[in-house]
Each structure stands twice: as structure tokens, then as C-alpha cells.
Amino acid sequence: MRLCPLLLLLLLALCRAGITAAARSLSLRGSWRLRSGNGSLELPGEVPGCVHSALFQRSLIQDPYYGFNDLNYRWISLDNWTYSKEFKIPFDISKWQKVNLIFESVDTVAKVLLNNVSIGKTNNMFKRYSFDITGVVKAVNFIELRFQSPVLYAAQQSRAHTLYQVPPNCPPSVQKGECHVNFIRKEQCSFSWDWGPAFPTQGIWKDVRIEAYNICHLNYFTFSPLYDNHAQEWNLEIESSFDVVSSKPVSAQVIVEIPKLQTQQTYGIELQPGKRIVELFVKINKNITVETWWPHGHGNQTGYNMTILFKLDKDLNFKKSAKTSRAQQRASLVCHPAQAWLRRALCGVPALVFPILLPVIALSEQTERTVELIEEPIEGSPGLSFYFKINGFPIFLKGSNWIPADSFQDRVNSELLQLLLQSVVDANMNTLRVWGGGIYEQDEFYELCDDLGIMVWQDFMFACALYPTDQDFMDSVRMEVTYQVRRLKSHPSIITWSGNNENEAALMMNWYHIDVSHMGTYIKDYVKLYVKNIRKVVLAEDKTRPFITSSPTNGAESIAEGWLSANPYNTKFGDIHFYDYISDCWDWNVFPKARFASEYGYQSWPSFSTLEKVSTKEDWSYKSRFSLHRQHHENGNDQMLLQAGLHFKLPQSPDPLRAFKDTIYLTQVMQAQCVKTETEFYLRSRSEIVNGEGHTMGALYWQLNDIWQAPSWASLEYGGKWKMLHYFARHFFAPLLPVGFENQSVFFIYGVSDLRSDCNVTLTVRVHTWHSLEPLCSRATKHFVMKAGEAVLLYQERVPELLRRCGNCTRQSCVVSFYLSTDSKLLSSANYHFLSSLKEAVGLQKAHITAIISQQEDTFVFDLETSAVAPFVWLDVGNVPGRFSDNGFLMTDKTRTVFFYPWKPTSKSELEQSFRVSSLTDIY
């Protein structure tokens, strides 16, 4: 059973005779003062937030993303900033036995002072910090955080590591980044990446508060569901940590109640003075059918409300019922004045101070599911499988890789998270890999994934580097991992932990040119960090999901070879990352027939409407200084044109702006078609073994989202606008899909089913000439059974025979489309197969496409009509936020209806003014 914390009300109280309140909380969110290192700049700034955001909000700098400001504003990250605030304690501090200062997170290196007394230091962005200020706090207080530049700190730590180098020292020059990021426990991509800028932020980026309490205090609360296969029953492990400041033991009664599962159990506990952990084991009623949590497309995301009451005073009775949905729970809490601190936690509203007169209680929603990583022999293959079972059912993981949604996390709000994650399921994905060079995402990210059925492959934050293993670093990592696992493990969406991104491959493929004689040192450090430290913590804290040491990895084979495999890219084990920008992406033979593809992709440029916001007219050409500056991947702009030029004519407009827009469009066409071809190859490889390879059970393309406005591998632009690739993903990740490809002049169509049950279908294959909207020929198969969860061959025909059968047809003059249906009802969208490069197409005419726009409630209807067959039809409404039901499609029928779903209120007239439609021939 998996428990997903829908809501944790840690009402920290202990009521006894003569004690009016057992805990008080004071939020320090809101306005602080910021000061530069030499005092020349002083300004107000919001907490949570960072220095860059504060400067921008006060109009002291431009948008950091504008133009070349990532270089212009390097001085901000190189300075040592101070955050300060004066605040009053609105209660008599002398009446409290213990007072703590809590930072949910600090970015990153700072000395913390209260009333000019040093109370601690921070050096890890991914940890929660608690400082005892009982002897320092007064009625009126002055707090300071004296930050050190993360860039200077990282360089300092690197210089102090004198025994041997820990590569890489600096990123490639094309990234325009900072050095030695592996020496600081901070968002690794904040020093730059091949898709993002260098903005090493400083600030208090999460909540900060004062907590005062008597007798005892609940430090953390977490739980894990476990399924007993032998007894065939669900159990629940609950762990609570208390700080008992009473000089005498504290007795309590704990009541765990899950009403819908008819489960209620009561426990007696005694808390001794000091830090104490209480572990409870709850058996779920066997006579009740437990509904499990399923990934998107495979079932419901079922949950159960649970109440845990720590009754610390026998004379006080308190009962609080939880609503079914999170939205209802939040609404009820916001309306309750005694729970105002939750307003801040849940809705981002400033907190109020209040006395708590309640026993300790936790309200949660529980969800159940099991997860297994299956690595076992496969008939016909010398390797091992690598796939996930959810609730005992094999699931093909289809999706993408998530990176931070902004360089400045205070700009990542609920609305943006909802938009991006809704776009994941709208594209028929079921999985995101939270990549290890970013951050452990905020709680709401995982709550949304729980609700939407998005499985999460969770990396720990180590990426593309070797790392030091001195004692201070290891201790910091251990506390980081412990905190994050306890924070996140109750989310059913998280299906696996992964130690790092690409570090096994970096070491064993010797990316950093380490001398062979020194390799043993780095191998020892790798095992020490990821196996003896991180893995050890994970296995101790979480028994409910697998741990993978790296990605890519050979999994069990890597373990057998001493945790590092000689060839981490072996297609017969584990997962692979694959990139090839030179070979023809229309040739499926290029791609590895791997067990699991967790990274692969191609670049494209974001739309002109996205770039326009951060650039000027002089920047609007493909070879401008701006275009070169924004490209952080070596030769990336040239590689996109090289790949596009294999199959398309490159734009030739004499108008520089027209040529720039056409090139942007063509890079998106190229990216979408390349990733489509590669993904469909992985999808159709799920049920077969060829030459020992295959049984592919995962396709996660790189990458889902953008961190700024620049060329990248993303399918969602900065802000959430869908690229052509994302519309393509909606089709190639559909639950039922026909996939076409050629092999030695034979045309094959596979049926790929992600359905949970068999279905009766008919396959229809049509051939069009490029110059006619009427199909040249059409053939439908007899009804057949499409097996659930399989990829099977449905159709094959030699291409010369297909062309002869259809009459006046050549490879250059015709295109093939095909779809699945039942009783004339479409079950899949139409797919297509190009018989030649489109730059060689004969008869392809310039299409005149018109649209009539109408409105149906909150949705807008675009009725399209074309004068000719039109490949890659692109509908664009500029800066109007929203998405179409389909886009980038091959239009072989004279008319087509497409819907537009706005993300913000708009009008028919605004859409008519913004609307532009184009297709491939428009760029010639």
C-alpha cells in the first residue's frame, strides 16, 4: 500500500493543566532587507526569493533573461549578499522551554546570526536547517544571513581539495558558465548547462519561521504502505520524530483511523526526554477491498483519508474530519482562523501567529500501489529485462525528462506547475524523470503528479561530474538524502530513486581523460558516495521502491561488476541515453534496441513569439550574435540545419526576419519528426527480441520543459507553449497506435497497444499523391484482435508492389497514411509514412489554408480548409496562451476541425488578429 500525504496538519500541541498553549509559530516570510558586499546597494526583497528577483522587482536590473543579461549580471552571483530583518515576538518568549529557527531551505552558503550572535551555517541548498535559539531570542530581534558567493565558495572548496583533481573543473566555453559546481551542494545547472544559463542564485528560497514549544514537539511525520505478498494484506509503517523538552517522560495515546478501509487502531506510547522516534505498524482490514493507485492511462488515482491523532492529554478530546479531495480540504482549512499558518503553507498567503490548543493530529490521504523493477532473464537474449511493474502489472513508461522550470524558483508558481504537468498527461505521457542536475521539486509538484497519475523517476542531485568524498561533503549529502527521502517517500507517483545522472558513464567511458593509474581512486569515491552513502540511506529510509545507482546503468549487471559496468550503454541491460545528431534520424537502424531509453532527443528553436520577448530586431536572424549566444550546445545550430537538410529544403527567403521565422519552424519540424521516428522504434520494440536486443519498456525523451527562451531539446517552451514535438507526442504516446516503417524496401505496420484489454480493430492503409486531396487507393484489413500491452505486426507489403497496386505512384509522388478503427469508429489518429525525403517530393503544391473561428463556451473551434495536401500544418496564435487539439499535422483531407483551449480568457477577435497558419511549402 502506498500512502500519499494529501495534507499533513502537524498541530503541535500538548495541553495540560495550567498550560494555555503548547506551541507557537511565527512566520518570517515577507519583506527583508538585502545588502551587497560593500554596502553600495541596499534594497527590500521578498522571502521566499533570491537576490536577482529582488533587484528585478525594484527595477535595478532588467529581466535577467533579456538579451545577454546572463553575462551582464554575472556580478550579482560573484558578490557576497546579506539578508536581514528586524522582527518582534508577539508572545512572552520566557514562557517557552524551546525556541527554534527553521529554514526549509537556504540557497546556499551563509552564516546565520541572531542579535549579532552566530547561531549556525548553511552550505546545502537541499537540506532543512533547524537552529536552537532559545538562549538568544528576545522580544525584539535582528536576524542576518551573510551569504558567500556560490561561485567563489565552489572555487575555494576546489582549491582546498589538494590530494587530486575532481573533474570537470569548468563547463565547455559555449555554455558561458561558472566552474567547480561539483564542490557545492546547489542546483548544478545554476552554473550553466547545454540548454540553460548561468545564474548561481543566492537567497532564502523556501519558508523560514520561528517555532516555540513546551513539553514536546513533532519534528517530522512520515509513513509508508507495505504489501505483504504472503499474507496478501496491506500494512502501514508510520514514523514520527519528537523533541521532548519535558524533564519527565510524556505518555500519549495514538489513534490511527482510515474510515473507508474500516481500519482503526490505538497505541499507547511513552516519550522519554530528548529526541525520540516513534514507529507504528498498522494492519489494514483484510475484509475490505483496497483500490490501488494507477498511473495515467491505466486506472484511477485512488486515495483514502487517514487521521492520526496523538492524544497527549486524557482530559482533552478533539476530532477533525478530513474531506475527500485536496481542494475541499484546503478550502475548509483556509476558512478556519486557528489554522492560519496553513494558509501560508498551502496557498502562499502570509501566516498569522496563533496559539494551538489541540492535541497533535495529522490528516492525510492514503493511496495504495506497489512498484517493482524487474530484471530477469529473457528468452532469446543473453541479458536481463529492465521494466517496472505497478501493482503487479507491467507498465511501459512513456514520457520525458523534467528540468527546473526557471532559474529563479520564486517564479515557479502553482499556475505554472499545473500548466506544465497538465500538458504531460494531455500528451498521453505517464512518466517524468526528475533529472539530477536540477532540484528536488517543491511539494506541489509531487502532489500534482500524484493527482494526475504521473510516475516520477527521481534522481538525486548529482549530474555529469565526479564529486569529492571528504567527510564534510559526505555528511552533508547523507543529511540531504535523509531529509529528501523522508519528505518525498509518501508520494505514490515516485516509483524509483536514482543516484545520479550519467556519472557511471562519465567515469567508465572516461569523459574526463583520467589517467588509468588513477582510475581506482575515482572508482572508490564513486562507490563510497552512491553506494555506501546514498544507497545505504535510501534502503534504510524507504523499503517500498527500488534504488538505481545511476542513469544510464546496466542495473544488476553493473552491481555484479562492482557497481560500475565496463560498458554502461550495453543495450541488453538497464537503461540507455542516446544522442546522434549527424546520422539520418529517419533511419531507424541508427537507434539502439535497448531495454529502456531514458534519454534521447534532438534540438529545435522555440517560437518567434517566445524569443521576441527577450530580444531586439537586430537579434532576429539565425546567425546573429544573439542566436549564437543562446545556443549552449557545441555546433547545435549547425547540427539542426544539417539534420533538417537531409530531408527538407532549407529556407531561402531574402527577407531576414522571414528566413529566421521559417528556420525556427523547420527546426521544430525536424525535431518532431526525428523524435517521432525514434520513439515509435522503441514502442514497437516492446514485444520482440531481435539479435538478443529488444523488450523495450520505456521511452523518456529529452527534455520536457525549458528553463529560459533558447534552443533546446524541449517540447514545451519557456512558459509552457507547445512546440510541434509536444503535439506529435500526443499522437505517438497514444494508448493505441499504428507504427509504419520500412526495412529493405518492405513496408511494415505494427500495432502498439497500451490498453488494459484486447480490442477488435481494422487497419486502413491509404495512399495519396502529393497533388491530390483524393486518396489514390485504400485498403482495409479484416477485423482482428489487438492484444493489450503488446506491439505486433499487422501489415507488410513490398513498397514496389504497393506503388504498382495504387497505379500512377512513385516514391517521390506519394505518401502513405494509416489508422485503426472499429465499426467505422476511429480508434487511433492517422499516422503516416514518407516514401522519400520531402525535398524530393513531386507534385507538392503550395497550399492555401483558411480558417473560420467560432466559440463554444470556453473552447474555440477552427474550421480549416485547404486547397492542396499540406504537410506539417502549423497553427499559431502568437502570445495568446493555450494549446490546440492538434497541430503540425499532415492534411490530406480538404477540411479539418481543430479546437483551441485557452489557458487564460481570450476572445474570437483576439484570436483572429493573432492567428497565422503555415505549412511546409510556405518556407520554399
PDB file of N, CA and C in Angstrom, residues 369-449:
ATOM      1  N   ARG A 369      -0.328   1.427  -3.905  1.00  0.00           N
ATOM      2  CA  ARG A 369       0.189   0.799  -5.105  1.00  0.00           C
ATOM      3  C   ARG A 369       1.532   0.176  -4.768  1.00  0.00           C
ATOM      4  N   THR A 370       1.925  -0.838  -5.501  1.00  0.00           N
ATOM      5  CA  THR A 370       3.243  -1.430  -5.344  1.00  0.00           C
ATOM      6  C   THR A 370       4.049  -1.144  -6.591  1.00  0.00           C
ATOM      7  N   VAL A 371       5.355  -1.132  -6.435  1.00  0.00           N
ATOM      8  CA  VAL A 371       6.237  -0.933  -7.578  1.00  0.00           C
ATOM      9  C   VAL A 371       7.388  -1.921  -7.492  1.00  0.00           C
ATOM     10  N   GLU A 372       7.705  -2.523  -8.622  1.00  0.00           N
ATOM     11  CA  GLU A 372       8.826  -3.465  -8.713  1.00  0.00           C
ATOM     12  C   GLU A 372       9.626  -3.142  -9.962  1.00  0.00           C
ATOM     13  N   LEU A 373      10.930  -3.205  -9.859  1.00  0.00           N
ATOM     14  CA  LEU A 373      11.815  -3.142 -11.021  1.00  0.00           C
ATOM     15  C   LEU A 373      12.211  -4.576 -11.360  1.00  0.00           C
ATOM     16  N   ILE A 374      11.819  -5.021 -12.535  1.00  0.00           N
ATOM     17  CA  ILE A 374      12.027  -6.429 -12.924  1.00  0.00           C
ATOM     18  C   ILE A 374      13.278  -6.535 -13.789  1.00  0.00           C
ATOM     19  N   GLU A 375      14.263  -7.230 -13.264  1.00  0.00           N
ATOM     20  CA  GLU A 375      15.489  -7.541 -14.000  1.00  0.00           C
ATOM     21  C   GLU A 375      15.660  -9.057 -13.953  1.00  0.00           C
ATOM     22  N   GLU A 376      15.276  -9.719 -15.027  1.00  0.00           N
ATOM     23  CA  GLU A 376      15.288 -11.176 -15.054  1.00  0.00           C
ATOM     24  C   GLU A 376      15.651 -11.644 -16.462  1.00  0.00           C
ATOM     25  N   PRO A 377      16.091 -12.898 -16.607  1.00  0.00           N
ATOM     26  CA  PRO A 377      16.464 -13.401 -17.934  1.00  0.00           C
ATOM     27  C   PRO A 377      15.304 -13.326 -18.922  1.00  0.00           C
ATOM     28  N   ILE A 378      15.647 -13.094 -20.190  1.00  0.00           N
ATOM     29  CA  ILE A 378      14.662 -13.029 -21.273  1.00  0.00           C
ATOM     30  C   ILE A 378      14.997 -14.131 -22.275  1.00  0.00           C
ATOM     31  N   GLU A 379      14.011 -14.883 -22.657  1.00  0.00           N
ATOM     32  CA  GLU A 379      14.220 -15.939 -23.636  1.00  0.00           C
ATOM     33  C   GLU A 379      14.711 -15.332 -24.955  1.00  0.00           C
ATOM     34  N   GLY A 380      15.802 -15.880 -25.473  1.00  0.00           N
ATOM     35  CA  GLY A 380      16.347 -15.395 -26.739  1.00  0.00           C
ATOM     36  C   GLY A 380      17.310 -14.248 -26.604  1.00  0.00           C
ATOM     37  N   SER A 381      17.648 -13.877 -25.363  1.00  0.00           N
ATOM     38  CA  SER A 381      18.563 -12.760 -25.144  1.00  0.00           C
ATOM     39  C   SER A 381      19.565 -13.117 -24.056  1.00  0.00           C
ATOM     40  N   PRO A 382      20.822 -12.697 -24.202  1.00  0.00           N
ATOM     41  CA  PRO A 382      21.814 -13.006 -23.169  1.00  0.00           C
ATOM     42  C   PRO A 382      21.752 -12.072 -21.969  1.00  0.00           C
ATOM     43  N   GLY A 383      20.953 -11.009 -22.017  1.00  0.00           N
ATOM     44  CA  GLY A 383      20.934 -10.036 -20.936  1.00  0.00           C
ATOM     45  C   GLY A 383      19.780 -10.223 -19.975  1.00  0.00           C
ATOM     46  N   LEU A 384      19.369  -9.113 -19.360  1.00  0.00           N
ATOM     47  CA  LEU A 384      18.274  -9.096 -18.405  1.00  0.00           C
ATOM     48  C   LEU A 384      17.238  -8.059 -18.817  1.00  0.00           C
ATOM     49  N   SER A 385      16.019  -8.284 -18.409  1.00  0.00           N
ATOM     50  CA  SER A 385      14.970  -7.289 -18.647  1.00  0.00           C
ATOM     51  C   SER A 385      15.219  -6.067 -17.768  1.00  0.00           C
ATOM     52  N   PHE A 386      14.511  -4.994 -18.054  1.00  0.00           N
ATOM     53  CA  PHE A 386      14.568  -3.788 -17.220  1.00  0.00           C
ATOM     54  C   PHE A 386      13.236  -3.066 -17.414  1.00  0.00           C
ATOM     55  N   TYR A 387      12.283  -3.372 -16.536  1.00  0.00           N
ATOM     56  CA  TYR A 387      10.985  -2.716 -16.656  1.00  0.00           C
ATOM     57  C   TYR A 387      10.312  -2.663 -15.294  1.00  0.00           C
ATOM     58  N   PHE A 388       9.280  -1.836 -15.211  1.00  0.00           N
ATOM     59  CA  PHE A 388       8.591  -1.613 -13.950  1.00  0.00           C
ATOM     60  C   PHE A 388       7.221  -2.265 -13.964  1.00  0.00           C
ATOM     61  N   LYS A 389       6.897  -2.889 -12.827  1.00  0.00           N
ATOM     62  CA  LYS A 389       5.547  -3.383 -12.586  1.00  0.00           C
ATOM     63  C   LYS A 389       4.894  -2.492 -11.539  1.00  0.00           C
ATOM     64  N   ILE A 390       3.701  -2.011 -11.847  1.00  0.00           N
ATOM     65  CA  ILE A 390       2.910  -1.264 -10.890  1.00  0.00           C
ATOM     66  C   ILE A 390       1.711  -2.121 -10.510  1.00  0.00           C
ATOM     67  N   ASN A 391       1.571  -2.388  -9.239  1.00  0.00           N
ATOM     68  CA  ASN A 391       0.501  -3.274  -8.749  1.00  0.00           C
ATOM     69  C   ASN A 391       0.542  -4.628  -9.457  1.00  0.00           C
ATOM     70  N   GLY A 392       1.768  -5.096  -9.745  1.00  0.00           N
ATOM     71  CA  GLY A 392       1.943  -6.398 -10.374  1.00  0.00           C
ATOM     72  C   GLY A 392       1.734  -6.412 -11.868  1.00  0.00           C
ATOM     73  N   PHE A 393       1.510  -5.230 -12.466  1.00  0.00           N
ATOM     74  CA  PHE A 393       1.198  -5.151 -13.896  1.00  0.00           C
ATOM     75  C   PHE A 393       2.339  -4.445 -14.628  1.00  0.00           C
ATOM     76  N   PRO A 394       2.894  -5.041 -15.686  1.00  0.00           N
ATOM     77  CA  PRO A 394       3.987  -4.379 -16.424  1.00  0.00           C
ATOM     78  C   PRO A 394       3.483  -3.107 -17.105  1.00  0.00           C
ATOM     79  N   ILE A 395       4.210  -2.027 -16.926  1.00  0.00           N
ATOM     80  CA  ILE A 395       3.828  -0.734 -17.494  1.00  0.00           C
ATOM     81  C   ILE A 395       4.953  -0.226 -18.385  1.00  0.00           C
ATOM     82  N   PHE A 396       4.601   0.158 -19.606  1.00  0.00           N
ATOM     83  CA  PHE A 396       5.565   0.827 -20.480  1.00  0.00           C
ATOM     84  C   PHE A 396       5.620   2.294 -20.044  1.00  0.00           C
ATOM     85  N   LEU A 397       6.815   2.742 -19.631  1.00  0.00           N
ATOM     86  CA  LEU A 397       6.981   4.121 -19.182  1.00  0.00           C
ATOM     87  C   LEU A 397       7.184   5.014 -20.395  1.00  0.00           C
ATOM     88  N   LYS A 398       6.245   5.928 -20.621  1.00  0.00           N
ATOM     89  CA  LYS A 398       6.332   6.822 -21.774  1.00  0.00           C
ATOM     90  C   LYS A 398       6.224   8.259 -21.283  1.00  0.00           C
ATOM     91  N   GLY A 399       7.203   9.061 -21.663  1.00  0.00           N
ATOM     92  CA  GLY A 399       7.195  10.426 -21.167  1.00  0.00           C
ATOM     93  C   GLY A 399       8.445  11.164 -21.512  1.00  0.00           C
ATOM     94  N   SER A 400       8.940  11.934 -20.554  1.00  0.00           N
ATOM     95  CA  SER A 400      10.043  12.831 -20.844  1.00  0.00           C
ATOM     96  C   SER A 400      10.839  13.095 -19.575  1.00  0.00           C
ATOM     97  N   ASN A 401      11.787  14.033 -19.676  1.00  0.00           N
ATOM     98  CA  ASN A 401      12.665  14.397 -18.569  1.00  0.00           C
ATOM     99  C   ASN A 401      12.379  15.836 -18.142  1.00  0.00           C
ATOM    100  N   TRP A 402      12.259  16.037 -16.843  1.00  0.00           N
ATOM    101  CA  TRP A 402      11.912  17.336 -16.265  1.00  0.00           C
ATOM    102  C   TRP A 402      13.169  18.048 -15.783  1.00  0.00           C
ATOM    103  N   ILE A 403      13.292  19.318 -16.155  1.00  0.00           N
ATOM    104  CA  ILE A 403      14.356  20.168 -15.622  1.00  0.00           C
ATOM    105  C   ILE A 403      13.699  21.306 -14.848  1.00  0.00           C
ATOM    106  N   PRO A 404      14.441  22.088 -14.062  1.00  0.00           N
ATOM    107  CA  PRO A 404      13.824  23.217 -13.360  1.00  0.00           C
ATOM    108  C   PRO A 404      13.096  24.141 -14.334  1.00  0.00           C
ATOM    109  N   ALA A 405      11.926  24.593 -13.931  1.00  0.00           N
ATOM    110  CA  ALA A 405      11.078  25.398 -14.811  1.00  0.00           C
ATOM    111  C   ALA A 405      11.536  26.849 -14.895  1.00  0.00           C
ATOM    112  N   ASP A 406      12.488  27.240 -14.078  1.00  0.00           N
ATOM    113  CA  ASP A 406      13.009  28.606 -14.109  1.00  0.00           C
ATOM    114  C   ASP A 406      14.323  28.630 -13.348  1.00  0.00           C
ATOM    115  N   SER A 407      15.208  29.542 -13.719  1.00  0.00           N
ATOM    116  CA  SER A 407      16.444  29.728 -12.950  1.00  0.00           C
ATOM    117  C   SER A 407      16.150  30.328 -11.591  1.00  0.00           C
ATOM    118  N   PHE A 408      14.990  30.982 -11.462  1.00  0.00           N
ATOM    119  CA  PHE A 408      14.613  31.668 -10.233  1.00  0.00           C
ATOM    120  C   PHE A 408      13.342  31.007  -9.704  1.00  0.00           C
ATOM    121  N   GLN A 409      13.513  30.170  -8.684  1.00  0.00           N
ATOM    122  CA  GLN A 409      12.422  29.310  -8.238  1.00  0.00           C
ATOM    123  C   GLN A 409      11.231  30.080  -7.677  1.00  0.00           C
ATOM    124  N   ASP A 410      11.433  31.321  -7.224  1.00  0.00           N
ATOM    125  CA  ASP A 410      10.294  32.093  -6.733  1.00  0.00           C
ATOM    126  C   ASP A 410       9.321  32.441  -7.851  1.00  0.00           C
ATOM    127  N   ARG A 411       9.730  32.242  -9.123  1.00  0.00           N
ATOM    128  CA  ARG A 411       8.829  32.486 -10.245  1.00  0.00           C
ATOM    129  C   ARG A 411       8.049  31.226 -10.638  1.00  0.00           C
ATOM    130  N   VAL A 412       8.361  30.096 -10.027  1.00  0.00           N
ATOM    131  CA  VAL A 412       7.658  28.847 -10.340  1.00  0.00           C
ATOM    132  C   VAL A 412       6.467  28.726  -9.397  1.00  0.00           C
ATOM    133  N   ASN A 413       5.314  29.181  -9.865  1.00  0.00           N
ATOM    134  CA  ASN A 413       4.133  29.198  -9.016  1.00  0.00           C
ATOM    135  C   ASN A 413       3.207  28.023  -9.339  1.00  0.00           C
ATOM    136  N   SER A 414       2.110  27.955  -8.606  1.00  0.00           N
ATOM    137  CA  SER A 414       1.154  26.842  -8.770  1.00  0.00           C
ATOM    138  C   SER A 414       0.586  26.800 -10.179  1.00  0.00           C
ATOM    139  N   GLU A 415       0.285  27.968 -10.722  1.00  0.00           N
ATOM    140  CA  GLU A 415      -0.305  28.037 -12.054  1.00  0.00           C
ATOM    141  C   GLU A 415       0.628  27.443 -13.103  1.00  0.00           C
ATOM    142  N   LEU A 416       1.923  27.755 -13.003  1.00  0.00           N
ATOM    143  CA  LEU A 416       2.886  27.231 -13.972  1.00  0.00           C
ATOM    144  C   LEU A 416       3.045  25.723 -13.826  1.00  0.00           C
ATOM    145  N   LEU A 417       3.150  25.242 -12.591  1.00  0.00           N
ATOM    146  CA  LEU A 417       3.277  23.795 -12.378  1.00  0.00           C
ATOM    147  C   LEU A 417       2.066  23.058 -12.920  1.00  0.00           C
ATOM    148  N   GLN A 418       0.884  23.583 -12.650  1.00  0.00           N
ATOM    149  CA  GLN A 418      -0.339  22.950 -13.128  1.00  0.00           C
ATOM    150  C   GLN A 418      -0.363  22.902 -14.645  1.00  0.00           C
ATOM    151  N   LEU A 419       0.038  23.992 -15.279  1.00  0.00           N
ATOM    152  CA  LEU A 419       0.040  24.061 -16.746  1.00  0.00           C
ATOM    153  C   LEU A 419       1.005  23.037 -17.343  1.00  0.00           C
ATOM    154  N   LEU A 420       2.224  22.994 -16.809  1.00  0.00           N
ATOM    155  CA  LEU A 420       3.237  22.099 -17.365  1.00  0.00           C
ATOM    156  C   LEU A 420       2.865  20.634 -17.145  1.00  0.00           C
ATOM    157  N   LEU A 421       2.396  20.313 -15.951  1.00  0.00           N
ATOM    158  CA  LEU A 421       2.088  18.912 -15.657  1.00  0.00           C
ATOM    159  C   LEU A 421       0.794  18.463 -16.325  1.00  0.00           C
ATOM    160  N   GLN A 422      -0.149  19.367 -16.487  1.00  0.00           N
ATOM    161  CA  GLN A 422      -1.348  19.013 -17.250  1.00  0.00           C
ATOM    162  C   GLN A 422      -0.978  18.729 -18.701  1.00  0.00           C
ATOM    163  N   SER A 423       0.004  19.473 -19.219  1.00  0.00           N
ATOM    164  CA  SER A 423       0.466  19.234 -20.586  1.00  0.00           C
ATOM    165  C   SER A 423       1.112  17.864 -20.726  1.00  0.00           C
ATOM    166  N   VAL A 424       1.664  17.336 -19.644  1.00  0.00           N
ATOM    167  CA  VAL A 424       2.247  15.991 -19.662  1.00  0.00           C
ATOM    168  C   VAL A 424       1.155  14.955 -19.936  1.00  0.00           C
ATOM    169  N   VAL A 425       0.089  14.974 -19.147  1.00  0.00           N
ATOM    170  CA  VAL A 425      -0.956  13.969 -19.343  1.00  0.00           C
ATOM    171  C   VAL A 425      -1.775  14.256 -20.599  1.00  0.00           C
ATOM    172  N   ASP A 426      -1.874  15.522 -20.986  1.00  0.00           N
ATOM    173  CA  ASP A 426      -2.590  15.842 -22.230  1.00  0.00           C
ATOM    174  C   ASP A 426      -1.869  15.262 -23.443  1.00  0.00           C
ATOM    175  N   ALA A 427      -0.576  15.014 -23.311  1.00  0.00           N
ATOM    176  CA  ALA A 427       0.195  14.388 -24.383  1.00  0.00           C
ATOM    177  C   ALA A 427       0.312  12.881 -24.185  1.00  0.00           C
ATOM    178  N   ASN A 428      -0.551  12.316 -23.353  1.00  0.00           N
ATOM    179  CA  ASN A 428      -0.628  10.862 -23.136  1.00  0.00           C
ATOM    180  C   ASN A 428       0.625  10.273 -22.501  1.00  0.00           C
ATOM    181  N   MET A 429       1.373  11.093 -21.781  1.00  0.00           N
ATOM    182  CA  MET A 429       2.533  10.588 -21.046  1.00  0.00           C
ATOM    183  C   MET A 429       2.088  10.037 -19.697  1.00  0.00           C
ATOM    184  N   ASN A 430       2.909   9.148 -19.149  1.00  0.00           N
ATOM    185  CA  ASN A 430       2.643   8.646 -17.804  1.00  0.00           C
ATOM    186  C   ASN A 430       3.842   8.771 -16.872  1.00  0.00           C
ATOM    187  N   THR A 431       4.976   9.313 -17.374  1.00  0.00           N
ATOM    188  CA  THR A 431       6.205   9.333 -16.571  1.00  0.00           C
ATOM    189  C   THR A 431       7.008  10.595 -16.823  1.00  0.00           C
ATOM    190  N   LEU A 432       7.595  11.122 -15.755  1.00  0.00           N
ATOM    191  CA  LEU A 432       8.629  12.150 -15.845  1.00  0.00           C
ATOM    192  C   LEU A 432       9.837  11.695 -15.044  1.00  0.00           C
ATOM    193  N   ARG A 433      10.989  11.902 -15.608  1.00  0.00           N
ATOM    194  CA  ARG A 433      12.221  11.695 -14.852  1.00  0.00           C
ATOM    195  C   ARG A 433      12.694  13.069 -14.358  1.00  0.00           C
ATOM    196  N   VAL A 434      12.734  13.236 -13.029  1.00  0.00           N
ATOM    197  CA  VAL A 434      13.235  14.482 -12.455  1.00  0.00           C
ATOM    198  C   VAL A 434      14.751  14.381 -12.460  1.00  0.00           C
ATOM    199  N   TRP A 435      15.325  15.108 -13.389  1.00  0.00           N
ATOM    200  CA  TRP A 435      16.747  14.998 -13.734  1.00  0.00           C
ATOM    201  C   TRP A 435      17.658  15.499 -12.619  1.00  0.00           C
ATOM    202  N   GLY A 436      18.808  14.826 -12.484  1.00  0.00           N
ATOM    203  CA  GLY A 436      19.686  15.032 -11.342  1.00  0.00           C
ATOM    204  C   GLY A 436      20.570  16.253 -11.348  1.00  0.00           C
ATOM    205  N   GLY A 437      20.413  17.157 -12.310  1.00  0.00           N
ATOM    206  CA  GLY A 437      21.212  18.382 -12.289  1.00  0.00           C
ATOM    207  C   GLY A 437      20.421  19.590 -11.860  1.00  0.00           C
ATOM    208  N   GLY A 438      19.168  19.355 -11.401  1.00  0.00           N
ATOM    209  CA  GLY A 438      18.305  20.470 -11.031  1.00  0.00           C
ATOM    210  C   GLY A 438      18.071  20.528  -9.538  1.00  0.00           C
ATOM    211  N   ILE A 439      16.791  20.399  -9.144  1.00  0.00           N
ATOM    212  CA  ILE A 439      16.426  20.453  -7.734  1.00  0.00           C
ATOM    213  C   ILE A 439      15.454  19.313  -7.421  1.00  0.00           C
ATOM    214  N   TYR A 440      15.375  18.982  -6.139  1.00  0.00           N
ATOM    215  CA  TYR A 440      14.251  18.181  -5.667  1.00  0.00           C
ATOM    216  C   TYR A 440      13.059  19.136  -5.674  1.00  0.00           C
ATOM    217  N   GLU A 441      12.048  18.811  -6.449  1.00  0.00           N
ATOM    218  CA  GLU A 441      10.989  19.773  -6.686  1.00  0.00           C
ATOM    219  C   GLU A 441      10.149  20.047  -5.431  1.00  0.00           C
ATOM    220  N   GLN A 442       9.418  21.146  -5.488  1.00  0.00           N
ATOM    221  CA  GLN A 442       8.573  21.540  -4.370  1.00  0.00           C
ATOM    222  C   GLN A 442       7.452  20.531  -4.165  1.00  0.00           C
ATOM    223  N   ASP A 443       6.853  20.562  -2.986  1.00  0.00           N
ATOM    224  CA  ASP A 443       5.832  19.580  -2.619  1.00  0.00           C
ATOM    225  C   ASP A 443       4.688  19.549  -3.628  1.00  0.00           C
ATOM    226  N   GLU A 444       4.282  20.708  -4.118  1.00  0.00           N
ATOM    227  CA  GLU A 444       3.128  20.747  -5.009  1.00  0.00           C
ATOM    228  C   GLU A 444       3.377  20.008  -6.308  1.00  0.00           C
ATOM    229  N   PHE A 445       4.606  19.985  -6.763  1.00  0.00           N
ATOM    230  CA  PHE A 445       4.945  19.228  -7.968  1.00  0.00           C
ATOM    231  C   PHE A 445       4.554  17.764  -7.793  1.00  0.00           C
ATOM    232  N   TYR A 446       4.960  17.173  -6.668  1.00  0.00           N
ATOM    233  CA  TYR A 446       4.694  15.748  -6.435  1.00  0.00           C
ATOM    234  C   TYR A 446       3.215  15.509  -6.141  1.00  0.00           C
ATOM    235  N   GLU A 447       2.562  16.459  -5.478  1.00  0.00           N
ATOM    236  CA  GLU A 447       1.121  16.328  -5.233  1.00  0.00           C
ATOM    237  C   GLU A 447       0.356  16.307  -6.556  1.00  0.00           C
ATOM    238  N   LEU A 448       0.759  17.161  -7.485  1.00  0.00           N
ATOM    239  CA  LEU A 448       0.107  17.179  -8.797  1.00  0.00           C
ATOM    240  C   LEU A 448       0.377  15.885  -9.557  1.00  0.00           C
ATOM    241  N   CYS A 449       1.601  15.382  -9.460  1.00  0.00           N
ATOM    242  CA  CYS A 449       1.919  14.108 -10.110  1.00  0.00           C
ATOM    243  C   CYS A 449       1.075  12.981  -9.513  1.00  0.00           C
TER     244      CYS A 449
END
